[in-house]
Each structure stands twice: as C-alpha cells, then as structure tokens.
Amino acid sequence: MCGHCACGEPPVPEAPPAAAGRPVSLEDSLLARNNHLAAHNREHFRAAGVRVVNVLSSPGSGKTALLERLAALAPPGLRLAALVGDLATDNDARRLREAGLPAVQITTGQACHLEAAMVHRGLEALAEAGHPLTAVDLLLIENVGNLVCPAAFDLGEDLRLVLLSVTEGEDKPLKYPALFHSADVVVISKSDLAEAVDFDRPLAHRNVEQVAPAARLLEVSARRGTGVDALLELLLPASARAAALPVG
Amino acid sequence: MHELSLMQTLGERVLSVAAAEGAEKVVAIRLRIGTLAGVDPDALRFAAEVVLADTLAANATLTIEEIPATWWCAPCGADFTTPPDARACPRCGALSARLLRGQDLSLVSVELVP
C-alpha cells in the first residue's frame, strides 16, 4: 500500500532527511533591531515627558481627518505635533500643518509600515523645524494605511490607536486580528455615516471586544467633532493635561 | 509585504553566522512564527527564495514552526489555544485579555556544512 489508499503500490519513500548539517542554535528575534531602536525612542519620549500615540488603520479610514480635528479641539496650551507615514507624497503633512498641527512627513518608499528608525529620523526633522520633543506634550504618529504589517513594529509609543471606519465593514477586526489585538484604543470613525451605510453597531462592538477586549472603544465623527473630547481624555490623562497647561 | 524586509534582516544574520563559523553552506534554517505575529508563512518562503538566491544559503531548507495563539483564562486558572481571530476560553467562554504566546517571530537555528 502506498500509505494513503489500497492501491497496492509500494509506499512513497519519505523525503530524505535534510542534509545533515552542524546545528547552530540562535533564538534571535527577527524584530530585535527594531525593538532595540523602539526602546531607544521610548527613552527619548520619557526623558522629554511627551505622550506618544501610534495611529493605525486601513487607508482612507480617516486618520488624517481625526488628527486635524484633534488639533482643532485640543485645549489651548496643549502642544501637539505629528509624524505621518506614507509611501509617497507629503499631502498629509501639508494638510496637518494647514490645520495648525506641526507635522513632518515620512515617506517610506516601498515600505508598508513605519519602523522605529524612521520615527527617530522624523523626530530629528521635527526638532529642526522648531519642535523638539521637549516642546511637545502629545506626539501623534500616523502610520502607513495598512491593517497588516504595522502591527509587528513597535515605534516606542505609549498607546496604539486603531481606527475602524463605519464604511469598512463590521468584521474588519476578525479579518485583521493581529493589528486590532495590539490596540489600546479602538475608535469607530466616521460615525456620522453609520446610518447611511447600515452600520451594525452591536456587531462591530462585539467583534472588537472579541479580538481586543482590553481596548477602550469609542465612536468619533471627525467631521462633526463628536467623541473627540472623550478621545483626547483617553490619549492624555487629566494629570498629563494639567501638567502640560500653564498654571493660571 | 514586510516579509521581504524581515527576510533581508534574517538573511544578513544567517550569512554572518555562517561566515563567523567558517561554513561553506547553510543547509537548513528554522524559524518560529506566531499566528498573531502579522506575518504570512508563504510570503516568508517566497521572500527567502529571493533574498537567499546566490548566497551560501541558496538551497537551505526553510522550516517554519507555527505557534498558535495561547491565552490565559483567569476564571479557569488555565491556558487555552485558539485560532488567531478568537480569544474565548473553550471551557467557560470568558474572553481573555492576556496573551501568553503567539507573537513569536524568531530565527531558532541554522545548520551549517561543514
């Protein structure tokens, strides 16, 4: 028998054992270099007392619009800055600067995600533009629009914010569990369009909870400004805001 | 497609180990990939072929051990294993917030000749 049916053929020989080589045990993390640089970024952030948020979602789900709105509604005196990643163009950084948010574009070329080293270079560019970390309270890093690759790359952030727009479909968290699992905060964006697209709110909430039960979940409409205050509170605890704002 | 940049890192590491050990060939490479690592094993294999072509490791056997997501269930006081998109305990149905394993992305070992 061949081992699979009753055909009477002789068994197919097993694949020869892999050429016997001299084993060398390594146990290296493939992300060791990025993790090392992320830890380095984190030290910079701590030393400067800046809160850092990594903003992740699919393209077109409203990351830039949300950042524009955060800049518009942030309490006066709170110093915001942004790094924004895209494969090409500096459109988003220009949009953010027009919204009053100091922003540096990181163009990644072919890379589908931001890495800690790119963020480090972005910080240098922000400093050159007159916004050193010590003069920033909240740094928003808008990652490349992608629900897969950025999940694996720590940038040194305090919080991961993942957007799910109502127009994308309620099952995105189930389809891209690794990214949603890594979220500290999940924002359902474009909530003003929910009715128009028959958004199934309870289903979306269940799906987020299934993949990211520890994440804070809230709905935001950047267009209307609803939910933005609550989000700011999540991103920046009251104590940090009090410390950032000048007394009196 | 960050599998390609991961494999470039991996290729550099494998070839530097081979050079340091004075090896003529790398015949096997063993990786460990968690199902929540955000990496596709088939894409890794494809990237490995591209990255390792014309090197000492060109014909190395690539073995990828996939590690399923393992969670801690506090009510049961025990762990459980799930597909990547689920995290409910199969015993009691509680959702777990504590991932024990499943994000591994490691180069475990290589085999060298001689």
Short mmCIF file of N, CA and C in Angstrom, two decimals, chain A residues 18-31 33 112-113 115 146 148-153 173-175 177-178 181-182 209-214, chain B residues 1-2 5-6 9-10 13 17 21-23 27 31-32 36-38 61 71 84-87 95-97 99 103 105-114:
data_model
loop_
_atom_site.label_atom_id
_atom_site.label_comp_id
_atom_site.label_asym_id
_atom_site.label_seq_id
_atom_site.Cartn_x
_atom_site.Cartn_y
_atom_site.Cartn_z
N ALA A 18 16.80 16.19 5.92
CA ALA A 18 17.53 17.37 5.44
C ALA A 18 19.02 17.12 5.60
N ALA A 19 19.77 17.52 4.57
CA ALA A 19 21.21 17.32 4.59
C ALA A 19 21.73 17.58 5.99
N ALA A 20 22.40 16.58 6.55
CA ALA A 20 22.81 16.71 7.94
C ALA A 20 23.87 17.79 8.04
N GLY A 21 23.54 18.84 8.69
CA GLY A 21 24.50 19.91 8.90
C GLY A 21 24.82 20.04 10.37
N ARG A 22 25.68 20.95 10.65
CA ARG A 22 26.11 21.21 12.02
C ARG A 22 25.13 22.24 12.60
N PRO A 23 24.30 21.85 13.58
CA PRO A 23 23.31 22.80 14.06
C PRO A 23 23.93 23.92 14.89
N VAL A 24 23.46 25.13 14.66
CA VAL A 24 23.88 26.27 15.47
C VAL A 24 22.62 26.92 16.00
N SER A 25 22.45 26.90 17.31
CA SER A 25 21.25 27.44 17.91
C SER A 25 21.37 28.96 18.02
N LEU A 26 20.30 29.70 17.67
CA LEU A 26 20.40 31.16 17.66
C LEU A 26 19.36 31.84 18.55
N GLU A 27 18.06 31.47 18.34
CA GLU A 27 16.97 32.08 19.12
C GLU A 27 16.99 33.61 19.06
N ASP A 28 17.18 34.13 17.83
CA ASP A 28 17.15 35.59 17.64
C ASP A 28 15.73 36.02 17.30
N SER A 29 15.29 37.11 17.85
CA SER A 29 14.05 37.70 17.38
C SER A 29 14.34 38.43 16.08
N LEU A 30 13.49 38.20 15.07
CA LEU A 30 13.69 38.90 13.79
C LEU A 30 13.44 40.38 13.93
N LEU A 31 12.76 40.75 15.01
CA LEU A 31 12.45 42.17 15.22
C LEU A 31 13.40 42.81 16.22
N ARG A 33 16.25 44.22 16.08
CA ARG A 33 16.83 45.53 15.77
C ARG A 33 15.78 46.63 15.94
N CYS A 112 5.80 49.21 3.78
CA CYS A 112 4.36 49.23 4.03
C CYS A 112 4.03 49.61 5.46
N HIS A 113 5.01 50.08 6.22
CA HIS A 113 4.80 50.35 7.64
C HIS A 113 5.89 51.32 8.10
N GLU A 115 8.90 52.13 10.81
CA GLU A 115 9.78 51.42 11.74
C GLU A 115 10.36 52.43 12.72
N ASN A 146 -2.59 50.60 6.57
CA ASN A 146 -2.32 49.18 6.36
C ASN A 146 -2.77 48.46 7.62
N VAL A 148 -2.10 45.26 8.28
CA VAL A 148 -1.32 44.03 8.49
C VAL A 148 0.05 44.35 9.09
N CYS A 149 0.91 44.91 8.26
CA CYS A 149 2.33 44.99 8.60
C CYS A 149 2.67 45.87 9.81
N PRO A 150 2.03 47.03 9.99
CA PRO A 150 2.48 47.89 11.10
C PRO A 150 2.31 47.23 12.47
N ALA A 151 1.49 46.19 12.56
CA ALA A 151 1.24 45.54 13.86
C ALA A 151 2.54 45.08 14.52
N ALA A 152 3.47 44.62 13.70
CA ALA A 152 4.67 43.97 14.26
C ALA A 152 5.74 44.96 14.70
N PHE A 153 5.58 46.24 14.33
CA PHE A 153 6.68 47.18 14.54
C PHE A 153 6.39 48.17 15.66
N PRO A 173 -12.15 43.69 12.39
CA PRO A 173 -11.31 43.20 13.49
C PRO A 173 -11.08 41.69 13.42
N LEU A 174 -12.09 40.95 12.90
CA LEU A 174 -11.93 39.50 12.81
C LEU A 174 -10.99 39.14 11.66
N LYS A 175 -11.01 39.97 10.60
CA LYS A 175 -10.16 39.66 9.44
C LYS A 175 -8.71 40.04 9.69
N PRO A 177 -6.91 40.31 12.91
CA PRO A 177 -6.87 40.25 14.38
C PRO A 177 -5.55 40.74 14.99
N ALA A 178 -4.44 40.51 14.28
CA ALA A 178 -3.15 40.85 14.91
C ALA A 178 -3.09 42.35 15.20
N HIS A 181 -5.73 43.31 17.85
CA HIS A 181 -5.32 42.79 19.15
C HIS A 181 -4.32 43.71 19.85
N SER A 182 -3.49 44.38 19.05
CA SER A 182 -2.43 45.20 19.64
C SER A 182 -2.94 46.58 20.09
N GLU A 209 -14.57 43.62 20.69
CA GLU A 209 -14.35 43.05 22.03
C GLU A 209 -13.77 41.65 21.95
N GLN A 210 -14.18 40.91 20.90
CA GLN A 210 -13.67 39.54 20.79
C GLN A 210 -12.17 39.53 20.54
N VAL A 211 -11.71 40.48 19.73
CA VAL A 211 -10.29 40.48 19.36
C VAL A 211 -9.46 41.35 20.32
N ALA A 212 -10.08 42.39 20.86
CA ALA A 212 -9.34 43.31 21.72
C ALA A 212 -10.16 43.69 22.96
N PRO A 213 -10.44 42.74 23.84
CA PRO A 213 -11.34 43.02 24.96
C PRO A 213 -10.78 44.03 25.95
N ALA A 214 -9.47 44.19 25.97
CA ALA A 214 -8.89 45.12 26.94
C ALA A 214 -8.85 46.54 26.39
N MET B 1 3.72 43.83 2.50
CA MET B 1 4.83 42.92 2.18
C MET B 1 6.06 43.19 3.04
N HIS B 2 5.89 43.27 4.36
CA HIS B 2 7.09 43.47 5.16
C HIS B 2 7.83 42.16 5.37
N SER B 5 11.33 42.64 3.96
CA SER B 5 12.33 43.32 4.78
C SER B 5 12.73 42.46 5.99
N LEU B 6 11.77 41.67 6.51
CA LEU B 6 12.13 40.75 7.59
C LEU B 6 13.15 39.71 7.12
N THR B 9 16.67 41.08 6.87
CA THR B 9 17.31 41.05 8.19
C THR B 9 17.78 39.65 8.51
N LEU B 10 16.89 38.68 8.26
CA LEU B 10 17.20 37.29 8.56
C LEU B 10 18.38 36.80 7.73
N ARG B 13 21.63 38.04 9.00
CA ARG B 13 22.01 37.35 10.24
C ARG B 13 22.54 35.94 9.95
N VAL B 17 26.39 34.57 10.56
CA VAL B 17 26.70 33.41 11.40
C VAL B 17 27.53 32.40 10.60
N GLU B 21 31.33 31.19 11.47
CA GLU B 21 31.60 29.77 11.76
C GLU B 21 32.49 29.15 10.68
N GLY B 22 32.83 29.93 9.67
CA GLY B 22 33.66 29.41 8.57
C GLY B 22 32.97 28.33 7.75
N ALA B 23 31.64 28.40 7.64
CA ALA B 23 30.90 27.36 6.93
C ALA B 23 30.95 27.58 5.42
N VAL B 27 22.57 24.67 5.22
CA VAL B 27 21.67 23.66 4.64
C VAL B 27 20.27 23.72 5.24
N LEU B 31 12.67 28.64 11.61
CA LEU B 31 12.01 29.84 12.13
C LEU B 31 10.83 29.45 13.02
N ARG B 32 10.45 30.33 13.90
CA ARG B 32 9.25 30.13 14.70
C ARG B 32 8.38 31.37 14.54
N LEU B 36 -0.23 35.23 15.63
CA LEU B 36 -0.58 36.64 15.81
C LEU B 36 0.62 37.56 15.54
N ALA B 37 1.61 37.05 14.81
CA ALA B 37 2.80 37.86 14.54
C ALA B 37 2.57 38.81 13.36
N GLY B 38 1.48 38.64 12.63
CA GLY B 38 1.22 39.51 11.49
C GLY B 38 2.08 39.20 10.29
N THR B 61 17.02 24.38 3.47
CA THR B 61 15.64 24.01 3.76
C THR B 61 15.11 25.00 4.80
N TRP B 71 -3.70 31.73 25.25
CA TRP B 71 -4.22 32.75 26.16
C TRP B 71 -4.31 32.20 27.57
N PRO B 84 -6.34 32.55 15.36
CA PRO B 84 -5.92 33.92 15.63
C PRO B 84 -7.07 34.91 15.85
N ASP B 85 -8.25 34.64 15.31
CA ASP B 85 -9.31 35.64 15.43
C ASP B 85 -10.22 35.37 16.62
N ALA B 86 -9.87 34.45 17.49
CA ALA B 86 -10.73 34.14 18.63
C ALA B 86 -9.93 34.22 19.91
N ARG B 87 -10.59 34.53 20.99
CA ARG B 87 -9.89 34.56 22.26
C ARG B 87 -10.80 34.18 23.40
N LEU B 95 -13.68 35.82 27.78
CA LEU B 95 -12.69 36.39 26.87
C LEU B 95 -11.41 36.67 27.65
N SER B 96 -10.30 36.33 27.05
CA SER B 96 -9.03 36.55 27.73
C SER B 96 -8.38 37.83 27.23
N ALA B 97 -7.77 38.56 28.12
CA ALA B 97 -7.02 39.76 27.72
C ALA B 97 -5.53 39.50 27.83
N LEU B 99 -2.44 37.44 26.55
CA LEU B 99 -1.84 36.55 25.56
C LEU B 99 -0.53 36.00 26.12
N GLN B 103 2.97 35.68 19.33
CA GLN B 103 3.54 36.79 18.56
C GLN B 103 5.02 36.55 18.24
N LEU B 105 8.45 35.70 16.52
CA LEU B 105 8.98 35.92 15.18
C LEU B 105 10.49 35.72 15.34
N SER B 106 10.90 34.44 15.35
CA SER B 106 12.27 34.14 15.77
C SER B 106 13.01 33.27 14.77
N LEU B 107 14.31 33.53 14.68
CA LEU B 107 15.23 32.65 13.98
C LEU B 107 15.75 31.68 15.04
N VAL B 108 15.32 30.43 14.97
CA VAL B 108 15.62 29.46 16.03
C VAL B 108 17.03 28.90 15.89
N SER B 109 17.36 28.42 14.66
CA SER B 109 18.68 27.81 14.48
C SER B 109 19.01 27.71 12.99
N VAL B 110 20.25 27.43 12.72
CA VAL B 110 20.67 27.12 11.35
C VAL B 110 21.51 25.84 11.40
N GLU B 111 21.61 25.17 10.25
CA GLU B 111 22.53 24.04 10.14
C GLU B 111 23.56 24.36 9.07
N LEU B 112 24.82 24.15 9.44
CA LEU B 112 25.92 24.56 8.57
C LEU B 112 26.73 23.36 8.11
N VAL B 113 27.33 23.46 6.93
CA VAL B 113 28.27 22.46 6.42
C VAL B 113 29.55 23.20 6.05
N PRO B 114 30.71 22.76 6.42
CA PRO B 114 30.94 21.61 7.31
C PRO B 114 30.74 22.05 8.75
#
